[in-house]
Tab-separated table of C-alpha atoms and ligand atoms in Angstrom:
chain	number	residue	atom	x	y	z
A	251	MET	CA	22.852	10.490	-78.195
A	252	LYS	CA	24.645	7.215	-78.032
A	253	LYS	CA	27.581	6.858	-76.000
A	254	ILE	CA	30.678	4.862	-75.008
A	255	TYR	CA	30.809	2.810	-72.016
A	256	ILE	CA	33.663	0.429	-70.119
A	257	ILE	CA	33.137	-3.000	-69.089
A	258	ASP	CA	36.380	-4.224	-67.375
A	259	VAL	CA	37.114	-7.546	-67.707
A	260	THR	CA	40.255	-7.708	-65.200
A	261	ASN	CA	38.691	-10.007	-63.307
A	262	ARG	CA	37.924	-12.561	-66.198
A	263	ASP	CA	40.578	-12.198	-68.834
A	264	GLY	CA	43.075	-11.106	-66.710
A	265	VAL	CA	43.007	-13.536	-63.998
A	266	GLN	CA	42.647	-16.537	-66.865
A	267	THR	CA	45.789	-15.528	-68.288
A	268	ALA	CA	49.215	-17.638	-67.729
A	269	HIS	CA	51.134	-16.486	-65.097
A	270	LEU	CA	48.414	-13.944	-63.820
A	271	GLY	CA	46.119	-14.801	-60.516
A	272	LEU	CA	44.381	-12.757	-57.842
A	273	ALA	CA	43.200	-13.682	-54.874
A	274	LYS	CA	39.238	-13.354	-54.034
A	275	LEU	CA	40.100	-10.632	-51.835
A	276	GLU	CA	41.987	-8.745	-54.706
A	277	LYS	CA	39.442	-9.296	-56.831
A	278	THR	CA	37.050	-7.573	-54.919
A	279	MET	CA	39.212	-4.847	-54.098
A	280	ILE	CA	39.364	-4.551	-57.927
A	281	ASN	CA	35.941	-4.418	-58.342
A	282	TYR	CA	35.351	-1.849	-55.400
A	283	TYR	CA	37.877	0.637	-57.415
A	284	LEU	CA	36.312	0.243	-60.409
A	285	ASN	CA	33.033	1.216	-58.920
A	286	LYS	CA	34.740	4.296	-57.442
A	287	MET	CA	35.913	5.017	-60.737
A	288	GLY	CA	32.329	4.830	-62.311
A	289	ILE	CA	33.148	2.190	-64.422
A	290	PHE	CA	29.866	0.833	-65.975
A	291	GLN	CA	30.391	-3.061	-65.367
A	292	SER	CA	32.979	-5.237	-64.201
A	293	GLU	CA	33.356	-9.048	-65.667
A	294	PHE	CA	33.452	-10.128	-61.918
A	295	GLY	CA	34.308	-13.681	-62.527
A	296	PHE	CA	33.290	-17.549	-63.663
A	297	PRO	CA	29.785	-18.670	-61.970
A	298	VAL	CA	30.545	-22.208	-63.376
A	299	THR	CA	33.709	-22.568	-61.340
A	300	ARG	CA	33.402	-23.853	-58.143
A	301	HIS	CA	35.991	-21.703	-56.089
A	302	GLU	CA	34.700	-18.867	-57.398
A	303	ILE	CA	31.191	-19.306	-55.945
A	304	ASN	CA	31.776	-17.847	-52.337
A	305	TYR	CA	33.297	-14.760	-53.911
A	306	LEU	CA	30.802	-13.965	-56.414
A	307	ASN	CA	27.894	-14.614	-53.714
A	308	ALA	CA	29.931	-12.193	-51.103
A	309	ASN	CA	30.078	-9.409	-54.064
A	310	LEU	CA	26.409	-9.707	-54.830
A	311	GLN	CA	25.925	-9.409	-51.219
A	312	LEU	CA	28.092	-6.321	-51.304
A	313	ALA	CA	26.126	-5.089	-54.562
A	314	LYS	CA	23.072	-5.252	-52.685
A	315	LYS	CA	24.438	-2.993	-49.910
A	316	LYS	CA	25.517	-0.436	-52.621
A	317	VAL	CA	28.926	-0.799	-51.426
A	318	LEU	CA	29.682	-2.109	-54.848
A	319	TYR	CA	26.809	0.090	-56.716
A	320	PRO	CA	25.878	1.316	-59.263
A	321	ILE	CA	28.627	-0.845	-61.008
A	322	ARG	CA	27.245	-3.796	-62.747
A	323	LEU	CA	28.755	-7.238	-61.794
A	324	SER	CA	28.658	-9.584	-64.568
A	325	GLY	CA	29.560	-13.290	-65.345
A	326	TRP	CA	31.021	-15.247	-67.951
A	327	LEU	CA	30.076	-18.280	-69.062
A	328	ARG	CA	29.583	-20.599	-72.000
A	329	ALA	CA	26.866	-19.790	-74.394
A	330	ILE	CA	25.444	-23.518	-73.646
A	331	PRO	CA	22.091	-24.350	-71.765
A	332	GLN	CA	24.221	-26.716	-69.089
A	333	ASP	CA	26.462	-23.968	-67.764
A	334	VAL	CA	23.729	-21.233	-67.757
A	335	GLU	CA	21.939	-24.213	-65.457
A	336	GLN	CA	24.897	-24.414	-63.063
A	337	SER	CA	25.718	-20.694	-63.127
A	338	PHE	CA	22.021	-19.657	-61.756
A	339	LYS	CA	22.369	-22.710	-59.453
A	340	ASN	CA	25.658	-21.353	-58.231
A	341	VAL	CA	24.946	-17.747	-57.879
A	342	PRO	CA	21.297	-17.266	-57.624
A	343	GLY	CA	21.846	-13.580	-57.305
A	344	LEU	CA	23.334	-13.229	-60.863
A	345	GLU	CA	21.626	-10.684	-62.846
A	346	HIS	CA	24.185	-9.801	-65.732
A	347	VAL	CA	25.793	-12.357	-68.039
A	348	ASN	CA	27.960	-12.726	-71.053
A	349	LEU	CA	27.543	-16.010	-72.747
A	350	SER	CA	30.324	-16.968	-74.776
A	351	ILE	CA	30.664	-19.360	-78.175
A	352	SER	CA	33.064	-19.299	-80.910
A	353	THR	CA	31.647	-18.540	-84.278
A	354	SER	CA	34.767	-18.493	-86.965
A	355	ARG	CA	35.344	-21.489	-89.330
A	356	GLN	CA	38.593	-21.783	-87.622
A	357	MET	CA	37.356	-22.344	-84.231
A	358	ILE	CA	34.119	-24.190	-85.416
A	359	THR	CA	36.274	-26.824	-87.559
A	360	GLY	CA	39.325	-26.633	-85.129
A	361	LYS	CA	38.126	-26.533	-81.828
A	362	PHE	CA	34.485	-28.179	-81.930
A	363	GLN	CA	36.206	-30.602	-84.624
A	364	GLY	CA	32.700	-31.419	-86.212
A	365	LYS	CA	30.744	-31.355	-82.917
A	366	MET	CA	28.965	-28.294	-84.047
A	367	ASP	CA	28.467	-26.479	-86.899
A	368	PHE	CA	27.345	-23.012	-87.260
A	369	ARG	CA	23.526	-23.489	-87.343
A	370	GLN	CA	24.215	-25.490	-84.065
A	371	VAL	CA	26.403	-22.539	-82.603
A	372	ILE	CA	23.156	-20.217	-83.174
A	373	ARG	CA	20.934	-22.780	-81.413
A	374	GLU	CA	23.150	-23.425	-78.620
A	375	MET	CA	23.306	-19.598	-78.301
A	376	THR	CA	19.728	-18.703	-78.591
A	377	GLU	CA	18.660	-21.611	-76.122
A	378	ALA	CA	21.371	-20.265	-73.811
A	379	VAL	CA	19.801	-16.503	-73.726
A	380	ASP	CA	16.334	-17.838	-73.345
A	381	LEU	CA	17.194	-20.117	-70.405
A	382	CYS	CA	19.175	-16.890	-69.091
A	383	ARG	CA	16.294	-14.796	-69.301
A	384	GLU	CA	14.097	-17.574	-67.659
A	385	LYS	CA	16.554	-17.569	-65.130
A	386	GLY	CA	15.752	-13.921	-64.196
A	387	ALA	CA	18.987	-12.552	-66.352
A	388	LYS	CA	18.933	-8.551	-66.586
A	389	THR	CA	20.971	-8.170	-68.858
A	390	ILE	CA	22.568	-10.761	-71.492
A	391	GLY	CA	25.422	-10.061	-73.459
A	392	VAL	CA	26.425	-12.476	-76.180
A	393	ASN	CA	30.197	-13.037	-77.422
A	394	ALA	CA	31.158	-14.138	-80.892
A	395	GLU	CA	34.467	-15.567	-79.639
A	396	ASP	CA	37.037	-14.821	-83.096
A	397	ALA	CA	34.343	-12.398	-84.412
A	398	SER	CA	37.298	-10.601	-86.450
A	399	ARG	CA	37.794	-13.860	-88.238
A	400	THR	CA	34.204	-14.719	-88.430
A	401	ASP	CA	32.737	-14.377	-92.192
A	402	LEU	CA	30.990	-11.032	-91.879
A	403	GLU	CA	27.275	-12.320	-93.227
A	404	GLN	CA	27.506	-15.035	-90.649
A	405	LEU	CA	28.436	-12.826	-87.968
A	406	ILE	CA	25.320	-10.454	-88.958
A	407	ASP	CA	23.269	-14.077	-88.774
A	408	PHE	CA	24.793	-14.788	-85.369
A	409	ALA	CA	24.168	-11.104	-83.940
A	410	GLY	CA	20.707	-11.161	-85.572
A	411	ALA	CA	19.486	-14.329	-84.196
A	412	ALA	CA	20.826	-12.825	-80.641
A	413	LYS	CA	18.783	-10.168	-80.819
A	414	GLU	CA	15.568	-11.939	-82.147
A	415	HIS	CA	16.093	-13.759	-78.660
A	416	GLN	CA	16.525	-10.365	-76.541
A	417	ALA	CA	20.255	-10.225	-75.965
A	418	ASP	CA	20.989	-6.648	-74.958
A	419	ARG	CA	24.654	-6.832	-76.740
A	420	ILE	CA	26.974	-8.611	-78.899
A	421	ARG	CA	30.679	-8.614	-78.230
A	422	TYR	CA	32.611	-8.294	-81.045
A	423	CYS	CA	35.548	-10.480	-79.646
A	424	ASP	CA	39.168	-9.636	-81.553
A	425	THR	CA	40.219	-12.814	-79.966
A	426	LEU	CA	43.841	-13.086	-81.371
A	427	GLY	CA	44.424	-9.494	-81.840
A	428	TYR	CA	44.143	-9.680	-85.767
A	429	ASP	CA	41.898	-6.645	-86.517
A	430	THR	CA	43.222	-3.270	-88.004
A	431	PRO	CA	41.431	-0.218	-87.038
A	432	PHE	CA	40.509	0.110	-90.509
A	433	THR	CA	39.256	-3.473	-90.789
A	434	ILE	CA	37.365	-3.365	-87.611
A	435	TYR	CA	35.753	-0.090	-88.278
A	436	GLU	CA	34.165	-1.328	-91.669
A	437	ARG	CA	32.978	-4.713	-90.110
A	438	VAL	CA	31.680	-2.929	-87.010
A	439	TYR	CA	29.706	-0.373	-88.781
A	440	ARG	CA	28.400	-3.039	-91.274
A	441	LEU	CA	27.349	-5.165	-88.376
A	442	ALA	CA	25.951	-2.350	-86.128
A	443	LYS	CA	23.979	-0.863	-89.106
A	444	GLU	CA	22.377	-3.915	-90.222
A	445	VAL	CA	21.507	-5.531	-86.715
A	446	GLN	CA	21.077	-2.582	-84.594
A	447	ILE	CA	22.222	-4.055	-81.455
A	448	PRO	CA	24.896	-2.108	-79.115
A	449	ILE	CA	28.376	-3.693	-79.694
A	450	GLU	CA	30.818	-4.607	-77.292
A	451	LEU	CA	34.710	-4.171	-78.496
A	452	HIS	CA	36.998	-7.048	-76.820
A	453	CYS	CA	40.094	-6.509	-78.744
A	454	HIS	CA	43.506	-8.114	-78.025
A	455	ASN	CA	46.974	-6.616	-78.056
A	456	ASP	CA	48.836	-9.273	-80.347
A	457	LEU	CA	50.041	-6.691	-82.993
A	458	GLY	CA	49.993	-3.779	-80.513
A	459	MET	CA	46.977	-2.242	-81.256
A	460	ALA	CA	44.375	-2.966	-78.675
A	461	VAL	CA	43.482	0.266	-77.958
A	462	ALA	CA	43.162	1.751	-81.302
A	463	VAL	CA	41.111	-1.224	-82.541
A	464	SER	CA	39.002	-0.802	-79.626
A	465	LEU	CA	38.588	2.990	-80.527
A	466	ALA	CA	37.779	2.349	-84.145
A	467	GLY	CA	35.238	-0.040	-83.313
A	468	ALA	CA	33.352	2.242	-81.004
A	469	LYS	CA	33.782	4.787	-83.310
A	470	ALA	CA	32.046	2.558	-85.835
A	471	ALA	CA	29.186	1.482	-83.372
A	472	LEU	CA	28.404	4.698	-82.524
A	473	ASP	CA	28.446	6.333	-86.340
A	474	ALA	CA	26.021	3.246	-87.066
A	475	GLY	CA	23.590	4.536	-84.521
A	476	VAL	CA	24.126	2.059	-81.464
A	477	ASP	CA	25.987	2.306	-77.891
A	478	ALA	CA	29.684	1.177	-77.753
A	479	TYR	CA	31.176	-0.669	-74.585
A	480	ILE	CA	34.640	-1.091	-75.077
A	481	ASN	CA	36.470	-4.260	-72.466
A	482	THR	CA	39.301	-3.266	-70.721
A	483	THR	CA	41.659	-4.542	-68.490
A	484	ILE	CA	43.502	-2.946	-65.695
A	485	ASN	CA	47.502	-2.251	-67.042
A	486	GLY	CA	46.114	-4.201	-70.174
A	487	MET	CA	46.507	-7.490	-68.144
A	488	GLY	CA	45.504	-10.547	-70.518
A	489	GLU	CA	45.785	-13.440	-72.552
A	490	ARG	CA	49.057	-13.347	-74.303
A	491	ALA	CA	50.019	-9.911	-75.010
A	492	GLY	CA	47.207	-8.244	-73.183
A	493	ASN	CA	44.151	-6.524	-73.678
A	494	ALA	CA	42.937	-2.845	-74.170
A	495	ASP	CA	44.509	-1.008	-71.235
A	496	LEU	CA	41.634	0.825	-69.046
A	497	VAL	CA	43.538	3.907	-68.425
A	498	SER	CA	44.747	4.338	-72.389
A	499	VAL	CA	41.503	3.488	-73.941
A	500	ILE	CA	39.595	6.506	-71.198
A	501	LEU	CA	41.851	9.160	-72.005
A	502	ALA	CA	42.163	8.216	-76.060
A	503	VAL	CA	38.327	8.844	-75.881
A	504	LYS	CA	38.757	12.061	-74.096
A	505	TYR	CA	41.702	13.204	-75.721
A	506	GLY	CA	42.297	11.682	-78.874
A	507	ALA	CA	41.982	13.868	-82.324
A	508	GLY	CA	38.464	13.218	-83.759
A	509	MET	CA	37.291	11.768	-80.827
A	510	ALA	CA	36.900	14.311	-78.121
A	511	GLY	CA	33.850	16.354	-78.180
A	512	THR	CA	32.551	14.454	-80.946
A	513	TYR	CA	31.869	11.210	-79.398
A	514	GLN	CA	30.387	10.925	-75.665
A	515	LEU	CA	31.946	8.889	-73.181
A	516	ASP	CA	29.974	7.299	-70.243
A	517	GLU	CA	30.084	10.953	-67.830
A	518	ARG	CA	30.240	8.974	-64.473
A	519	ILE	CA	34.045	7.706	-65.583
A	520	ASN	CA	35.969	9.652	-63.085
A	521	LEU	CA	40.275	9.283	-63.712
A	522	GLN	CA	40.695	10.306	-60.264
A	523	MET	CA	41.192	6.492	-59.197
A	524	ALA	CA	43.568	5.547	-61.939
A	525	TRP	CA	46.744	5.853	-60.414
A	526	LYS	CA	45.782	4.183	-57.139
A	527	LEU	CA	44.092	1.149	-59.051
A	528	ALA	CA	46.718	0.769	-61.745
A	529	HIS	CA	49.217	0.631	-58.753
A	530	TYR	CA	47.073	-1.596	-57.069
A	531	ALA	CA	46.720	-3.769	-59.799
A	532	SER	CA	50.447	-3.662	-60.682
A	533	TYR	CA	50.735	-4.977	-56.709
A	534	ALA	CA	48.159	-7.916	-56.832
A	535	PHE	CA	49.371	-9.269	-60.025
A	536	LYS	CA	53.153	-8.810	-59.170
A	537	VAL	CA	53.845	-7.357	-62.435
A	538	PRO	CA	55.719	-3.937	-62.364
A	539	ILE	CA	54.215	-0.903	-64.425
A	540	PRO	CA	56.591	-0.217	-67.346
A	541	ILE	CA	58.203	3.119	-66.800
A	542	ASN	CA	56.367	4.184	-69.860
A	543	GLN	CA	53.084	3.350	-69.465
A	544	VAL	CA	50.377	5.643	-70.821
A	545	GLY	CA	49.119	8.025	-67.680
A	546	VAL	CA	50.366	6.275	-64.642
A	547	GLY	CA	53.891	5.213	-65.543
A	548	GLN	CA	56.821	7.079	-64.047
A	549	ASN	CA	57.737	8.933	-66.974
A	550	ALA	CA	54.155	9.728	-68.019
A	551	PHE	CA	54.772	13.389	-66.838
A	552	ALA	CA	58.594	13.391	-66.548
A	553	HIS	CA	60.757	15.917	-68.464
A	554	ALA	CA	64.478	15.893	-68.535
A	555	SER	CA	65.836	17.500	-71.882
A	556	GLY	CA	66.090	21.171	-71.847
A	557	ILE	CA	63.887	21.894	-74.776
A	558	HIS	CA	61.074	19.763	-73.330
A	559	VAL	CA	61.850	21.259	-69.643
A	560	ASP	CA	61.468	24.993	-70.598
A	561	GLY	CA	58.481	23.889	-72.916
A	562	ALA	CA	56.728	22.423	-69.976
A	563	LEU	CA	57.610	24.940	-67.404
A	564	LYS	CA	56.252	28.052	-69.608
A	565	ASP	CA	52.990	26.359	-70.349
A	566	ARG	CA	52.245	22.502	-69.482
A	567	ARG	CA	50.384	22.411	-72.957
A	568	ASN	CA	53.509	22.392	-74.631
A	569	TYR	CA	54.528	18.945	-73.845
A	570	GLU	CA	51.708	17.632	-71.867
A	571	LEU	CA	48.406	16.226	-73.540
A	572	TYR	CA	46.353	15.890	-70.261
A	573	ASP	CA	46.686	16.658	-66.344
A	574	PHE	CA	48.573	14.640	-64.060
A	575	GLU	CA	46.175	16.134	-61.361
A	576	GLU	CA	43.035	14.151	-63.436
A	577	LEU	CA	44.568	10.844	-62.891
A	578	GLY	CA	44.785	10.985	-59.203
A	579	ARG	CA	48.667	11.739	-59.348
A	580	GLY	CA	50.503	14.451	-57.510
A	581	GLU	CA	50.008	13.601	-54.131
A	582	VAL	CA	52.815	12.901	-51.851
A	583	GLU	CA	52.900	9.357	-50.552
A	584	ILE	CA	54.430	8.486	-47.000
A	585	VAL	CA	56.597	5.720	-46.863
A	586	GLU	CA	57.762	4.309	-43.466
A	587	THR	CA	61.544	3.971	-43.307
A	588	GLY	CA	61.751	2.995	-39.737
A	589	ARG	CA	59.959	-0.110	-37.802
A	590	LYS	CA	57.064	-1.575	-39.456
A	591	ILE	CA	54.367	-3.790	-38.014
A	592	LEU	CA	52.743	-6.069	-40.547
A	593	LEU	CA	49.755	-8.185	-40.303
A	594	GLY	CA	50.442	-11.979	-41.466
A	595	GLU	CA	49.076	-15.289	-41.658
A	596	TYR	CA	50.404	-15.851	-37.886
A	597	SER	CA	50.263	-12.083	-36.199
A	598	GLY	CA	48.389	-11.898	-32.752
A	599	ILE	CA	46.046	-8.963	-31.350
A	600	LYS	CA	48.828	-6.445	-30.473
A	601	GLY	CA	49.809	-6.438	-34.090
A	602	LEU	CA	46.317	-6.175	-34.992
A	603	ARG	CA	45.792	-3.013	-32.792
A	604	ASN	CA	48.815	-1.702	-33.884
A	605	VAL	CA	48.189	-1.837	-37.328
A	606	TYR	CA	44.479	-0.675	-37.242
A	607	GLY	CA	45.258	2.204	-34.725
A	608	LYS	CA	47.613	3.612	-37.328
A	609	LEU	CA	44.469	3.738	-39.527
A	610	GLN	CA	42.333	4.996	-37.008
A	611	VAL	CA	40.211	2.222	-36.678
A	612	ARG	CA	39.147	1.543	-33.014
A	613	PHE	CA	37.068	-2.087	-32.127
A	614	HIS	CA	34.186	-2.376	-29.750
A	615	ASP	CA	35.639	-5.435	-28.141
A	616	ASP	CA	38.150	-7.902	-27.998
A	617	GLU	CA	35.613	-10.552	-29.954
A	618	GLU	CA	35.364	-7.934	-32.664
A	619	ALA	CA	39.149	-7.703	-32.708
A	620	ARG	CA	39.923	-11.336	-32.715
A	621	GLU	CA	37.283	-11.763	-35.446
A	622	ILE	CA	39.156	-9.040	-37.659
A	623	LEU	CA	42.671	-10.641	-36.932
A	624	GLU	CA	41.049	-13.852	-37.658
A	625	LEU	CA	40.118	-12.397	-41.060
A	626	ALA	CA	43.455	-10.620	-41.605
A	627	ARG	CA	45.301	-13.923	-41.398
A	628	TYR	CA	43.052	-15.821	-43.740
A	629	ALA	CA	43.259	-12.692	-46.203
A	630	ASN	CA	47.107	-13.382	-45.842
A	631	VAL	CA	46.967	-17.056	-46.493
A	632	HIS	CA	44.898	-16.118	-50.006
A	633	LYS	CA	47.315	-13.536	-50.939
A	634	GLN	CA	50.938	-14.326	-49.568
A	635	LYS	CA	51.493	-10.769	-49.562
A	636	PRO	CA	51.300	-7.996	-46.971
A	637	LEU	CA	47.926	-6.202	-47.012
A	638	VAL	CA	47.785	-2.969	-48.145
A	639	ASP	CA	45.536	-0.504	-46.035
A	640	ASP	CA	42.248	-0.470	-48.242
A	641	GLU	CA	42.130	-4.262	-47.958
A	642	LEU	CA	42.586	-3.926	-43.824
A	643	LEU	CA	39.823	-1.394	-43.826
A	644	PHE	CA	37.545	-3.216	-46.046
A	645	ILE	CA	37.890	-6.328	-43.987
A	646	ALA	CA	37.266	-4.299	-40.683
A	647	LYS	CA	34.169	-2.339	-42.915
A	648	HIS	CA	32.538	-5.808	-44.355
A	649	PRO	CA	33.561	-8.710	-42.265
A	650	GLU	CA	30.648	-10.767	-43.252
A	651	GLU	CA	31.145	-10.998	-46.846
A	652	VAL	CA	34.896	-10.716	-46.526
A	653	LYS	CA	34.469	-14.066	-44.596
A	654	LEU	CA	32.280	-15.275	-47.075
A	655	LEU	CA	34.870	-14.864	-50.202
A	656	LEU	CA	37.587	-16.028	-48.107
A	657	THR	CA	35.768	-19.408	-47.689
A	658	VAL	CA	36.996	-21.952	-50.531
A	659	THR	CA	35.986	-25.487	-49.884
A	660	PRO	CA	37.475	-28.043	-52.420
B	37	ZN	ZN1	39.799	-12.124	-74.189
């Protein structure tokens, strides 16, 4: 039976967005939480970008040690041979890639401005795919940027060429959030039926339909007999009005009418991490979670009006479609109201011992304590905000990789 998988692109689409950014340790923590959530793949960054190199290599080391495993970590690059060369030079352990190139007439004339026509787009892409395979890539996704505004026959040719060159998936990019559930269903169904290649849905929220459009596209792919991979971001963070929100997409596949029981979601997905991950991303991006955010907002399970309260208390199914416990909600959070010792970029060893003591972490000797202190200081330099407990624990557990990912040399 064909399935719906999730590829989260927070560490790529999310961080390339205006006003948004993440420190390398924060990107790593997001990969860590996504892995705990059973997410199939994280598009973890840009192997051509120099300041990403140490972070990407450190995360691949963590993957080798099974810390970031079984999640797949995939790099995003342009589908041109020189980017492929550079990527594998910078990040030799790269196994999963997504190669991106524009396919619509608008982009080819408006962006390439005569430097490339559609035939050349296909040639660049297939050369890049071949080169990736030569360099040892295990899976290759090919992104058709602006697919939703691409002539469908041309898109079918493009996907057919990618398949001929053994690409594993085609990413249907609704780059401008232009599709509606009706149009994407028809287009993706036709594409998947003709080419028989698994389809990724990459949908933006410019018309407020990113989740709906992603779902319709995934349904079309499965109806046409291929697997679907929905691209999401945590809290919907992404270019302009954002991408399809991770938690919303999972809940929609699990509980949406006509989806539940008919279409199979990757069974490794476990929503228990949802609350924690959404709040971590909110803290890391410095973007508050809206009160009415799906599943993880303050009001998602709040009831005040008489009729609703009465109904919800009699039987939660009267006014709740799914349970808060499933999303990892319901635990009481302890907030320190008295003295608080924090670790900052100028902290000393006493502060370190106090903070880690509360987390029940003991150091073997002074040397180890000093090493962790140094890493915590540098992490603060990167983040410019206090470290959270999970980050502190992560630093103490994986000092070698943390040291590498904190190293940024221009
Ligand atoms: Zn995007």
